[in-house]
Amino acid sequence: MSTRIIIPAILLILLALVPFAAPTLQVLLTLALAKGIAVMGVTVLLRSGQVSFGHALFFAIAAYGGAFTLMLMPGADLVIVLILGLVAAVLSGLVVGLFVARYRFIFFAMLNLAFSMIFWSILEKFYHYTGGADGMRLPRPTVLWMELERGAYELVIFYLALVLALGLGWFSMRWLDSPVGQLFRTIKTNETRLQYLGMSPQRVMLNGYVLSALLCGTGGILMGLVQGVVTPEYAYWVRSGEMVFIAVLGGAGSVPGALVGAAIYEIVRTYASAFAGDVWQMVLGVFLLIIILFAPGGIAGIYNSAMDRIAGKKEEGE
Amino acid sequence: MNLTLFLLALFDGIAYAALVFIVAVGLTLIFGVMRILNVAHGSLYAMGAYLTASLTTFIISAGLPPIFAFPTMLVSAVLIGALLGGPLEWLLLRRIYHKPEVLQLLVTFAIFMILEDVQRLIWGTQPIFQSAALQLMGTVRVFSVNYTVYQLILLPIVAVALLVGLRYFLRRTVAGKLILATTEDREAAQAIGIDADKVFLLTFIVGAGLAGLGGALASPTTSILPGIGADMIVLSFAVVATAGLGQIEGAALTALLIGLGRSFAVYVWPETQVLVPYVIMVAVLLVRPEGLFGSPSARKI
């Protein structure tokens, strides 16, 4: 067990030192953390055996929620922007969840896709309010009512993203191990038995769905705060597809895997876009196929089996 | 709303419904037989449209008469079915029939991602427009409305012929009955000597060909640009889910319902145009989760 913890702990310390040791990576890793938090939302859903092709919806709703907050209340503080953005994501997660929690598999995946495409076309069509395809600006808010320079602001957002990633990741893992989370995972193994226990699978599903909306929303608003602009592309299916890809890459259902997957994905994308920018989705698709067919456990699965082998060798040596 | 607008909305709706039905019926056929929702169906539709437009432009620039635009559509549909659909089933889908449903969805989604970029590599991102077939057939005057013969007469005829043809094929011919038997119980069908692998391959080729045909028929009526595949898969899923997955006749009715709903929305309240199909789907699924014509499946404990 102890060896298993060492590598993640080292990675975490390195990550926390990035702004001082490798400042050029700071913005990139902030984006990766934001995306990783959003991917955790998809990962949580994967634990119930469901995949959503439309979770960029909550990503975009929170980001636009933040942008509208700053438009209607100029000079609003980061705390208020964050909270109102998340409230928007959670409320919409509740409304959409009430509907989609009744469905599984194909219907669940495609209804989520339909909702995100509806929101995307609303963002594009109602350009008087949303700025259409150009999107909305998300000006830099004050941090705890203090005006910050750009460098200091980015540093704050980096650590905010890191703290939120750790906190929400820890919470998601605790939640999955809690009685509600256990019931939620039962949807994957045997939903009918859940009903025989007198539970409502819909309500259990709704719980997990709202959590996943909250996670995706947190990722979305952090992304908007870093980039300073939100566009309809936030809600487009490509974004949802990317989240599903990272979730599978990190290891289907592994919360830390989501963060590691997002970091690897973001770094590879930044350096690969120079020569594979035009075929990026194709590369993703091919990798997705390879992971599903040959390494279904993703990075988390590979890591765990490597650790098992080390642990096994030790026992033999003793 | 006066008569002219009403007729325009009606004709728009019928033409649109015919196209959506042709694509959706392929999707529902594949699902009915193989129990796989092919997310890449939308890409096959888009590639059918692109292929037809390029081939037609090539034929006309080679000096051949524009009437060749029509056989070109059929050729494109067959090419999409045989050259794309066939290898996809044979190389990829065949490996995942026994895997969990989520993985099946992910695999077709991965194919969708790959094909979207393949389109962009081959045809670029500029919109393509090739309406030779539409112009060739001219227009027809109904009361006070001029409408293209292609959309008002040809498309609905193809759609109805397809519906009747599929019904006949599945219920009356040997090959169709083999498909139905495999759908009903794969193991029992194999036990009496039906080659289920071959049935699946054939079904997927036909379904992919129908997506290609839908794209081919749609190509003269619209400009083709990246993203039409994603729109079409969501829309045809809405049609198929509203009808009940695997319901061919039901898909025809819901295509009409959604097509008309959408086109009347265009004239009454244009901003809601994209919302109407989904509003109809959500409303139906709230009341009947298995779709209008689907039947609830028995639960295994």
Coordinates of C-alpha atoms in Angstrom, one line a residue:
Chain A
M1 CA 0.0 0.0 0.0
S2 CA 2.7 2.5 1.0
T3 CA 4.5 2.2 -2.4
R4 CA 1.3 3.0 -4.1
I5 CA 1.0 6.3 -2.4
I6 CA 4.6 7.5 -3.0
I7 CA 4.4 8.3 -6.6
P8 CA 1.1 10.3 -6.4
A9 CA 2.5 12.2 -3.4
I10 CA 5.7 13.1 -5.3
L11 CA 3.7 14.2 -8.3
L12 CA 1.5 16.4 -6.1
I13 CA 4.4 18.1 -4.5
L14 CA 6.0 18.7 -7.9
L15 CA 2.6 20.1 -9.1
A16 CA 2.4 22.5 -6.2
L17 CA 6.0 23.8 -6.9
V18 CA 5.3 24.4 -10.6
P19 CA 4.7 28.2 -10.4
F20 CA 8.2 28.6 -9.0
A21 CA 10.1 25.8 -10.7
A22 CA 8.6 25.9 -14.2
P23 CA 6.4 29.0 -14.6
T24 CA 6.0 28.4 -18.3
L25 CA 3.9 25.3 -17.5
Q26 CA 1.6 27.1 -15.0
V27 CA -1.2 28.2 -17.3
L28 CA -1.1 24.9 -19.1
L29 CA -1.5 23.0 -15.9
T30 CA -4.2 25.3 -14.7
L31 CA -6.2 24.4 -17.8
A32 CA -5.4 20.7 -17.2
L33 CA -6.6 20.9 -13.6
A34 CA -9.8 22.6 -14.8
K35 CA -10.4 20.0 -17.4
G36 CA -9.5 17.2 -14.9
I37 CA -12.1 18.4 -12.5
A38 CA -14.7 18.4 -15.3
V39 CA -13.6 14.9 -16.3
M40 CA -14.1 13.7 -12.7
G41 CA -17.8 14.4 -13.3
V42 CA -17.8 12.0 -16.3
T43 CA -15.7 9.5 -14.3
V44 CA -18.3 9.5 -11.4
L45 CA -21.0 8.7 -13.9
L46 CA -18.9 5.9 -15.4
R47 CA -19.0 4.2 -12.0
S48 CA -22.7 3.7 -12.5
G49 CA -21.9 2.2 -15.9
Q50 CA -23.3 5.2 -17.7
V51 CA -21.6 7.4 -20.2
S52 CA -22.7 10.9 -21.2
F53 CA -21.9 12.4 -24.5
G54 CA -23.1 15.8 -23.4
H55 CA -21.5 16.8 -20.1
A56 CA -19.9 19.9 -21.8
L57 CA -23.4 21.3 -21.1
F58 CA -22.7 21.9 -17.4
F59 CA -19.1 23.0 -18.3
A60 CA -20.6 25.7 -20.5
I61 CA -23.5 26.6 -18.2
A62 CA -21.2 27.4 -15.3
A63 CA -18.8 29.3 -17.5
Y64 CA -21.6 31.4 -19.1
G65 CA -23.1 31.8 -15.6
G66 CA -19.8 33.4 -14.5
A67 CA -19.7 35.6 -17.6
F68 CA -23.3 36.8 -17.1
T69 CA -22.6 37.5 -13.4
L70 CA -19.7 39.7 -14.4
M71 CA -21.7 41.4 -17.1
L72 CA -24.7 42.2 -14.8
M73 CA -22.6 42.9 -11.7
P74 CA -19.4 44.6 -13.0
G75 CA -16.7 44.3 -10.5
A76 CA -18.2 41.2 -8.8
D77 CA -15.7 39.2 -6.8
L78 CA -14.2 35.9 -7.7
V79 CA -16.0 34.2 -4.9
I80 CA -19.4 35.4 -6.1
V81 CA -18.6 34.5 -9.7
L82 CA -17.6 31.1 -8.7
I83 CA -20.6 30.5 -6.5
L84 CA -23.2 31.8 -9.0
G85 CA -21.6 29.8 -11.8
L86 CA -21.8 26.7 -9.7
V87 CA -25.4 27.4 -8.7
A88 CA -26.3 27.6 -12.4
A89 CA -24.6 24.3 -13.1
V90 CA -26.2 22.5 -10.1
L91 CA -29.7 23.8 -10.8
S92 CA -29.4 22.8 -14.5
G93 CA -28.0 19.5 -13.5
L94 CA -31.0 19.0 -11.2
V95 CA -33.5 19.9 -14.0
V96 CA -31.8 17.8 -16.7
G97 CA -31.1 15.1 -14.2
L98 CA -34.7 14.7 -13.2
F99 CA -35.4 13.8 -16.8
V100 CA -32.3 11.7 -17.8
A101 CA -32.1 9.8 -14.6
R102 CA -34.9 7.6 -15.8
Y103 CA -32.7 6.4 -18.7
R104 CA -29.7 4.1 -19.1
F105 CA -27.0 3.4 -21.7
I106 CA -27.9 4.5 -25.2
F107 CA -30.7 6.8 -24.1
F108 CA -28.7 8.3 -21.3
A109 CA -25.8 9.0 -23.6
M110 CA -27.8 10.4 -26.5
L111 CA -30.3 12.5 -24.4
N112 CA -27.3 14.2 -22.7
L113 CA -25.9 14.8 -26.2
A114 CA -29.3 16.3 -27.3
F115 CA -29.4 18.6 -24.3
S116 CA -25.9 19.9 -24.9
M117 CA -26.6 20.4 -28.6
I118 CA -29.7 22.4 -27.8
F119 CA -27.8 24.6 -25.4
W120 CA -25.1 25.0 -28.0
S121 CA -27.5 26.2 -30.6
I122 CA -29.2 28.6 -28.1
L123 CA -25.8 30.1 -27.5
E124 CA -25.2 30.5 -31.2
K125 CA -28.7 31.8 -32.1
F126 CA -29.5 34.2 -29.4
Y127 CA -26.4 36.3 -30.1
H128 CA -28.0 39.5 -28.7
Y129 CA -27.5 38.0 -25.3
T130 CA -24.7 35.5 -25.7
G131 CA -22.5 37.2 -28.3
G132 CA -23.1 34.2 -30.7
A133 CA -20.1 32.4 -32.0
D134 CA -17.7 35.1 -30.7
G135 CA -18.8 34.3 -27.1
M136 CA -18.7 36.6 -24.1
R137 CA -15.8 38.2 -22.3
L138 CA -15.1 37.1 -18.8
P139 CA -13.1 40.0 -17.4
R140 CA -10.7 39.4 -14.5
P141 CA -12.7 39.7 -11.2
T142 CA -11.3 41.0 -8.0
V143 CA -10.0 38.3 -5.6
L144 CA -11.5 38.8 -2.1
W145 CA -12.2 42.4 -3.1
M146 CA -8.5 43.0 -4.0
E147 CA -7.5 44.1 -7.5
L148 CA -4.7 41.8 -8.7
E149 CA -2.1 42.0 -11.4
R150 CA -2.3 39.4 -14.2
G151 CA 0.6 37.4 -12.8
A152 CA -0.7 37.3 -9.3
Y153 CA -4.3 36.5 -10.5
E154 CA -3.0 33.6 -12.6
L155 CA -1.1 32.3 -9.6
V156 CA -4.3 32.5 -7.4
I157 CA -6.3 30.7 -10.0
F158 CA -3.7 27.9 -10.3
Y159 CA -3.7 27.2 -6.6
L160 CA -7.5 27.6 -6.5
A161 CA -7.7 24.9 -9.2
L162 CA -5.3 22.7 -7.4
V163 CA -7.2 23.0 -4.1
L164 CA -10.5 22.5 -5.8
A165 CA -9.2 19.5 -7.7
L166 CA -7.8 17.8 -4.5
G167 CA -10.9 18.8 -2.4
L168 CA -13.5 17.7 -5.0
G169 CA -11.5 14.6 -5.9
W170 CA -11.3 13.6 -2.2
F171 CA -15.0 14.4 -1.8
S172 CA -15.9 12.3 -4.9
M173 CA -14.0 9.3 -3.7
R174 CA -15.5 9.6 -0.3
W175 CA -19.0 10.0 -1.9
L176 CA -18.5 6.9 -4.0
D177 CA -17.6 4.9 -0.9
S178 CA -20.5 6.4 1.1
P179 CA -23.8 4.4 1.3
V180 CA -25.3 6.6 -1.4
G181 CA -22.3 6.1 -3.6
Q182 CA -22.4 2.4 -3.1
L183 CA -26.0 2.4 -4.2
F184 CA -25.0 4.5 -7.1
R185 CA -22.4 1.9 -8.2
T186 CA -25.1 -0.8 -7.8
I187 CA -26.8 0.7 -10.9
K188 CA -23.9 -0.7 -12.9
T189 CA -23.9 -4.1 -11.3
N190 CA -27.6 -4.9 -10.7
E191 CA -30.2 -2.2 -10.9
T192 CA -33.1 -4.5 -10.4
R193 CA -31.8 -5.6 -7.0
L194 CA -31.5 -2.0 -6.0
Q195 CA -35.2 -1.8 -6.6
Y196 CA -35.9 -4.9 -4.6
L197 CA -34.1 -3.3 -1.7
G198 CA -36.8 -0.6 -1.8
M199 CA -34.5 2.1 -3.3
S200 CA -35.4 4.3 -6.1
P201 CA -32.7 4.0 -8.8
Q202 CA -33.9 7.3 -10.3
R203 CA -33.2 9.2 -7.1
V204 CA -29.8 7.5 -6.6
M205 CA -28.9 8.3 -10.2
L206 CA -30.1 11.9 -9.7
N207 CA -27.7 12.3 -6.7
G208 CA -24.8 11.2 -8.8
Y209 CA -25.9 13.3 -11.8
V210 CA -26.0 16.5 -9.7
L211 CA -22.5 15.7 -8.3
S212 CA -21.2 15.2 -11.9
A213 CA -22.9 18.5 -13.0
L214 CA -21.2 20.3 -10.1
L215 CA -17.8 18.8 -11.0
C216 CA -18.2 19.7 -14.7
G217 CA -19.4 23.2 -13.8
T218 CA -16.4 23.8 -11.5
G219 CA -14.1 22.8 -14.4
G220 CA -16.0 25.0 -16.8
I221 CA -15.9 28.2 -14.7
L222 CA -12.2 27.7 -13.9
M223 CA -11.5 27.3 -17.6
G224 CA -13.5 30.5 -18.3
L225 CA -11.6 32.4 -15.6
V226 CA -8.3 31.4 -17.0
Q227 CA -9.1 32.1 -20.7
G228 CA -11.0 35.3 -20.0
V229 CA -13.6 34.5 -22.7
V230 CA -16.3 31.9 -23.0
T231 CA -17.6 30.6 -26.4
P232 CA -20.4 28.2 -27.6
E233 CA -17.6 25.8 -28.3
Y234 CA -17.6 25.1 -24.5
A235 CA -20.9 23.3 -25.0
Y236 CA -20.1 21.6 -28.3
W237 CA -20.1 17.8 -28.6
V238 CA -16.3 17.8 -29.3
R239 CA -15.7 19.1 -25.8
S240 CA -18.0 16.4 -24.3
G241 CA -16.2 13.8 -26.4
E242 CA -12.8 15.0 -25.1
M243 CA -14.1 14.6 -21.5
V244 CA -15.2 11.0 -22.2
F245 CA -11.9 10.3 -23.9
I246 CA -9.8 11.6 -20.9
A247 CA -12.1 9.7 -18.5
V248 CA -11.4 6.4 -20.4
L249 CA -7.7 7.3 -20.8
G250 CA -7.3 7.9 -17.1
G251 CA -9.1 4.7 -16.2
A252 CA -12.8 4.2 -16.3
G253 CA -14.1 5.1 -12.9
S254 CA -10.8 6.2 -11.3
V255 CA -11.0 9.7 -9.8
P256 CA -7.2 10.3 -9.6
G257 CA -7.0 8.8 -13.0
A258 CA -9.1 11.6 -14.3
L259 CA -6.6 14.2 -13.1
V260 CA -3.6 12.4 -14.4
G261 CA -5.3 11.7 -17.7
A262 CA -6.2 15.4 -18.1
A263 CA -2.7 16.5 -17.4
I264 CA -1.2 14.0 -19.9
Y265 CA -3.8 14.9 -22.4
E266 CA -3.3 18.7 -22.1
I267 CA 0.5 18.4 -22.3
V268 CA 0.4 16.1 -25.3
R269 CA -2.2 18.3 -27.0
T270 CA -0.2 21.4 -26.6
Y271 CA 2.9 19.9 -28.1
A272 CA 1.2 17.7 -30.7
S273 CA -1.1 20.4 -32.1
A274 CA 1.9 21.8 -34.1
F275 CA 1.9 18.7 -36.4
A276 CA -1.3 16.9 -35.7
G277 CA -3.7 19.9 -35.2
D278 CA -5.8 19.0 -38.3
V279 CA -6.3 15.4 -37.4
W280 CA -6.5 15.8 -33.6
Q281 CA -9.9 14.2 -33.3
M282 CA -8.8 11.4 -35.5
V283 CA -5.8 10.7 -33.2
L284 CA -8.1 10.8 -30.2
G285 CA -10.5 8.4 -31.8
V286 CA -7.8 5.9 -32.7
F287 CA -6.4 6.1 -29.2
L288 CA -9.8 5.6 -27.7
L289 CA -10.2 2.4 -29.8
I290 CA -6.8 1.2 -28.7
I291 CA -7.5 1.8 -25.0
I292 CA -10.9 0.2 -25.1
L293 CA -9.7 -2.9 -27.0
F294 CA -6.3 -3.5 -25.4
A295 CA -6.1 -1.6 -22.1
P296 CA -9.6 -1.2 -20.7
G297 CA -8.3 -0.1 -17.3
G298 CA -6.6 3.0 -18.7
I299 CA -3.7 4.7 -16.9
A300 CA -5.1 3.8 -13.4
G301 CA -5.4 0.2 -14.5
I302 CA -1.8 0.1 -15.8
Y303 CA -0.5 1.8 -12.7
N304 CA -2.3 -0.5 -10.3
S305 CA -1.1 -3.7 -12.1
A306 CA 2.5 -2.3 -12.2
M307 CA 2.2 -1.7 -8.4
D308 CA 0.8 -5.1 -7.9
R309 CA 3.7 -6.6 -9.7
I310 CA 6.2 -4.7 -7.5
A311 CA 4.3 -5.7 -4.3
G312 CA 4.2 -9.3 -5.5
K313 CA 8.0 -9.4 -6.1
K314 CA 8.6 -8.0 -2.7
E315 CA 6.6 -10.7 -1.1
E316 CA 8.5 -13.3 -3.0
G317 CA 11.8 -11.8 -2.0
E318 CA 11.0 -11.9 1.7
Chain B
M1 CA -50.8 32.3 -41.3
N2 CA -52.1 32.4 -44.9
L3 CA -52.4 29.6 -47.3
T4 CA -49.1 30.3 -49.1
L5 CA -47.1 30.1 -45.9
F6 CA -49.1 27.1 -44.7
L7 CA -48.3 25.2 -47.9
L8 CA -44.6 26.2 -47.8
A9 CA -44.3 25.0 -44.2
L10 CA -46.2 21.8 -45.1
F11 CA -43.9 21.1 -48.2
D12 CA -40.7 21.9 -46.3
G13 CA -41.8 19.6 -43.5
I14 CA -42.6 16.7 -45.9
A15 CA -39.3 17.1 -47.8
Y16 CA -37.3 17.3 -44.6
A17 CA -39.2 14.3 -43.0
A18 CA -38.4 12.2 -46.1
L19 CA -34.7 12.8 -45.8
V20 CA -34.6 12.3 -42.0
F21 CA -36.6 9.1 -42.4
I22 CA -34.1 7.6 -44.9
V23 CA -31.2 8.2 -42.5
A24 CA -33.2 7.2 -39.4
V25 CA -34.4 4.0 -40.8
G26 CA -30.8 2.8 -41.3
L27 CA -30.0 3.7 -37.7
T28 CA -33.1 1.8 -36.4
L29 CA -32.5 -1.2 -38.6
I30 CA -28.9 -1.6 -37.3
F31 CA -30.1 -1.2 -33.8
G32 CA -33.0 -3.6 -34.3
V33 CA -30.7 -6.4 -35.5
M34 CA -27.4 -5.8 -33.8
R35 CA -28.5 -3.9 -30.6
I36 CA -25.8 -1.4 -31.3
L37 CA -26.5 2.3 -31.6
N38 CA -24.2 3.5 -34.3
V39 CA -23.1 7.0 -33.4
A40 CA -21.0 7.1 -36.5
H41 CA -24.2 7.0 -38.6
G42 CA -24.1 10.8 -38.8
S43 CA -20.6 10.7 -40.3
L44 CA -21.7 8.2 -42.9
Y45 CA -24.6 10.5 -43.8
A46 CA -22.2 13.5 -44.2
M47 CA -19.7 11.4 -46.3
G48 CA -22.5 10.3 -48.6
A49 CA -23.4 14.0 -49.1
Y50 CA -19.8 15.0 -49.8
L51 CA -19.1 12.1 -52.1
T52 CA -22.2 12.8 -54.2
A53 CA -21.4 16.5 -54.5
S54 CA -17.8 15.9 -55.6
L55 CA -18.7 13.1 -58.0
T56 CA -21.5 15.2 -59.6
T57 CA -19.3 18.2 -60.0
F58 CA -16.6 15.9 -61.6
I59 CA -19.2 14.4 -64.0
I60 CA -20.5 17.7 -65.1
S61 CA -17.1 19.2 -65.5
A62 CA -16.2 16.2 -67.6
G63 CA -18.9 17.2 -70.0
L64 CA -21.5 14.5 -69.3
P65 CA -25.1 15.6 -69.0
P66 CA -26.4 16.5 -65.5
I67 CA -28.9 13.7 -65.6
F68 CA -26.0 11.5 -64.4
A69 CA -26.4 13.2 -61.0
F70 CA -29.1 10.6 -60.1
P71 CA -27.1 7.4 -60.7
T72 CA -24.2 9.1 -58.9
M73 CA -26.4 9.2 -55.7
L74 CA -26.9 5.5 -55.8
V75 CA -23.3 4.8 -56.6
S76 CA -22.2 7.0 -53.6
A77 CA -24.7 5.2 -51.3
V78 CA -23.4 1.8 -52.4
L79 CA -19.8 2.9 -52.0
I80 CA -20.4 4.2 -48.4
G81 CA -22.2 1.0 -47.5
A82 CA -19.7 -1.4 -49.0
L83 CA -16.4 0.4 -48.6
L84 CA -17.0 2.1 -45.2
G85 CA -19.8 0.1 -43.5
G86 CA -18.4 -3.3 -44.4
P87 CA -14.9 -2.9 -43.1
L88 CA -16.2 -1.1 -39.9
E89 CA -18.4 -4.1 -39.0
W90 CA -15.8 -6.7 -40.0
L91 CA -12.8 -5.1 -38.3
L92 CA -14.2 -3.4 -35.3
L93 CA -17.8 -3.9 -34.3
R94 CA -17.4 -7.7 -34.5
R95 CA -15.0 -7.6 -31.6
I96 CA -17.4 -5.8 -29.2
Y97 CA -20.8 -7.6 -29.4
H98 CA -20.1 -9.3 -26.1
K99 CA -18.8 -6.3 -24.3
P100 CA -20.8 -4.0 -22.0
E101 CA -23.1 -1.5 -23.7
V102 CA -21.1 1.5 -22.6
L103 CA -18.0 0.1 -24.5
Q104 CA -20.1 -0.4 -27.6
L105 CA -21.2 3.2 -27.4
L106 CA -17.6 4.4 -26.9
V107 CA -16.4 2.4 -29.9
T108 CA -18.9 3.8 -32.3
F109 CA -18.3 7.2 -30.8
A110 CA -14.5 6.8 -31.5
I111 CA -15.3 5.9 -35.1
F112 CA -17.5 9.0 -35.3
M113 CA -14.5 11.2 -34.1
I114 CA -12.2 9.6 -36.6
L115 CA -14.6 10.0 -39.6
E116 CA -15.3 13.6 -38.8
D117 CA -11.6 14.4 -39.3
V118 CA -11.4 12.2 -42.4
Q119 CA -14.1 14.3 -43.9
R120 CA -12.2 17.5 -43.1
L121 CA -9.0 16.0 -44.6
I122 CA -10.6 15.1 -47.8
W123 CA -13.1 17.9 -48.4
G124 CA -11.8 20.8 -46.3
T125 CA -13.8 23.1 -44.2
Q126 CA -15.3 25.3 -47.0
P127 CA -19.0 24.7 -47.7
I128 CA -19.7 22.7 -50.8
F129 CA -22.8 23.3 -52.9
Q130 CA -23.9 21.2 -55.9
S131 CA -27.6 21.4 -56.9
A132 CA -27.5 20.1 -60.4
A133 CA -30.1 17.4 -59.6
L134 CA -32.4 19.9 -58.0
Q135 CA -32.3 22.3 -60.9
L136 CA -32.7 19.6 -63.5
M137 CA -36.2 18.6 -62.2
G138 CA -37.6 22.1 -62.2
T139 CA -40.5 23.3 -60.1
V140 CA -44.1 22.6 -59.7
R141 CA -46.9 25.0 -58.9
V142 CA -49.4 24.0 -56.2
F143 CA -52.1 26.7 -55.7
S144 CA -50.0 29.8 -55.2
V145 CA -46.7 28.1 -54.3
N146 CA -43.8 27.2 -56.5
Y147 CA -41.9 24.2 -55.1
T148 CA -39.1 22.1 -56.4
V149 CA -40.2 18.8 -57.9
Y150 CA -37.1 17.1 -56.4
Q151 CA -38.1 17.9 -52.8
L152 CA -41.8 17.7 -53.1
I153 CA -42.2 14.6 -55.3
L154 CA -38.9 12.6 -55.6
L155 CA -37.8 12.6 -52.0
P156 CA -41.2 11.5 -50.5
I157 CA -41.4 8.8 -53.3
V158 CA -38.0 7.4 -52.4
A159 CA -38.9 7.4 -48.7
V160 CA -42.2 5.6 -49.2
A161 CA -40.6 3.2 -51.6
L162 CA -37.9 2.5 -49.0
L163 CA -40.5 1.9 -46.3
V164 CA -42.6 -0.5 -48.4
G165 CA -39.5 -2.2 -49.8
L166 CA -38.0 -2.8 -46.4
R167 CA -41.3 -4.2 -45.1
Y168 CA -41.5 -6.5 -48.1
F169 CA -37.9 -7.5 -47.8
L170 CA -38.0 -8.3 -44.0
R171 CA -41.4 -10.1 -44.0
R172 CA -41.5 -11.8 -47.4
T173 CA -38.1 -12.7 -48.6
V174 CA -35.8 -15.5 -47.2
A175 CA -32.9 -13.1 -46.5
G176 CA -35.3 -10.8 -44.6
K177 CA -36.7 -13.6 -42.6
L178 CA -33.2 -14.8 -41.7
I179 CA -32.5 -11.3 -40.4
L180 CA -35.7 -11.2 -38.4
A181 CA -34.9 -14.7 -36.9
T182 CA -31.4 -13.5 -35.9
T183 CA -32.9 -10.4 -34.3
E184 CA -35.4 -12.5 -32.3
D185 CA -32.9 -15.0 -30.9
R186 CA -29.3 -15.1 -32.1
E187 CA -28.4 -18.4 -30.5
A188 CA -31.4 -20.2 -31.7
A189 CA -30.9 -18.8 -35.2
Q190 CA -27.3 -20.1 -35.2
A191 CA -28.5 -23.5 -33.9
I192 CA -30.7 -23.9 -37.0
G193 CA -27.8 -23.0 -39.3
I194 CA -28.1 -19.3 -39.9
D195 CA -24.8 -17.6 -40.3
A196 CA -25.3 -14.8 -37.8
D197 CA -22.0 -13.1 -38.7
K198 CA -23.1 -12.8 -42.3
V199 CA -26.5 -11.4 -41.3
F200 CA -24.9 -8.8 -39.1
L201 CA -22.4 -7.8 -41.8
L202 CA -25.2 -7.5 -44.4
T203 CA -27.4 -5.5 -42.0
F204 CA -24.6 -3.1 -41.2
I205 CA -23.7 -2.6 -44.9
V206 CA -27.4 -1.9 -45.7
G207 CA -27.8 0.4 -42.8
A208 CA -24.6 2.3 -43.6
G209 CA -25.7 2.5 -47.2
L210 CA -29.0 4.0 -46.2
A211 CA -27.1 6.7 -44.2
G212 CA -25.1 7.3 -47.4
L213 CA -28.2 7.5 -49.5
G214 CA -29.8 10.0 -47.1
G215 CA -26.7 12.2 -47.5
A216 CA -26.6 11.7 -51.3
L217 CA -30.3 12.8 -51.6
A218 CA -29.8 15.7 -49.2
S219 CA -26.7 17.0 -51.0
P220 CA -28.5 19.0 -53.8
T221 CA -30.8 20.7 -51.2
T222 CA -28.3 22.2 -48.9
S223 CA -24.7 23.3 -48.6
I224 CA -22.5 20.7 -47.1
L225 CA -20.2 21.8 -44.3
P226 CA -18.4 20.2 -41.3
G227 CA -20.9 19.5 -38.5
I228 CA -23.8 18.2 -40.5
G229 CA -22.9 14.7 -39.3
A230 CA -23.2 15.6 -35.7
D231 CA -26.5 17.4 -36.2
M232 CA -27.9 14.5 -38.2
I233 CA -27.0 11.8 -35.7
V234 CA -28.7 13.7 -32.9
L235 CA -31.8 14.4 -35.0
S236 CA -32.1 10.9 -36.4
F237 CA -31.7 9.5 -32.9
A238 CA -34.5 11.8 -31.8
V239 CA -36.7 10.3 -34.5
V240 CA -35.7 6.8 -33.7
A241 CA -36.1 7.2 -29.9
T242 CA -39.5 8.9 -30.3
A243 CA -40.7 6.0 -32.4
G244 CA -39.2 3.3 -30.2
L245 CA -35.8 1.8 -31.1
G246 CA -36.0 -0.8 -33.9
Q247 CA -39.4 0.4 -35.1
I248 CA -39.3 0.9 -38.9
E249 CA -42.9 2.0 -39.5
G250 CA -42.9 4.1 -36.4
A251 CA -39.8 5.9 -37.6
A252 CA -41.7 7.0 -40.7
L253 CA -44.5 8.5 -38.6
T254 CA -42.2 10.3 -36.1
A255 CA -40.0 11.6 -39.0
L256 CA -43.1 13.2 -40.4
L257 CA -44.2 14.5 -37.0
I258 CA -40.8 16.0 -36.3
G259 CA -40.3 17.2 -39.8
L260 CA -43.6 19.1 -39.8
G261 CA -43.1 20.4 -36.3
R262 CA -39.7 21.8 -37.3
S263 CA -40.9 23.4 -40.5
F264 CA -43.9 25.1 -38.9
A265 CA -41.7 26.4 -36.2
V266 CA -39.5 28.0 -38.9
Y267 CA -42.5 30.1 -40.1
V268 CA -44.1 30.8 -36.7
W269 CA -41.2 31.2 -34.3
P270 CA -37.8 30.8 -36.1
E271 CA -35.6 30.8 -33.1
T272 CA -37.2 27.6 -31.8
Q273 CA -36.4 25.7 -35.0
V274 CA -33.6 23.6 -33.5
L275 CA -35.5 23.0 -30.3
V276 CA -38.8 21.6 -31.7
P277 CA -37.5 18.1 -32.5
Y278 CA -36.1 17.6 -29.0
V279 CA -39.1 19.1 -27.4
I280 CA -41.2 16.5 -29.2
M281 CA -38.8 13.7 -28.2
V282 CA -38.7 14.8 -24.6
A283 CA -42.5 15.1 -24.4
V284 CA -43.0 11.6 -25.9
L285 CA -40.3 10.0 -23.7
L286 CA -41.7 11.5 -20.5
V287 CA -45.0 9.8 -21.2
R288 CA -43.8 6.6 -22.9
P289 CA -40.1 5.9 -22.1
E290 CA -39.9 3.1 -24.7
G291 CA -41.1 5.4 -27.5
L292 CA -44.5 5.7 -29.2
F293 CA -44.4 2.2 -30.8
G294 CA -41.9 0.4 -28.6
S295 CA -42.9 -2.2 -26.1
P296 CA -41.4 -2.3 -22.6
S297 CA -38.8 -5.2 -22.4
A298 CA -39.1 -7.9 -19.8
R299 CA -36.6 -7.5 -16.9
K300 CA -34.3 -10.2 -16.0
I301 CA -33.6 -10.6 -12.3

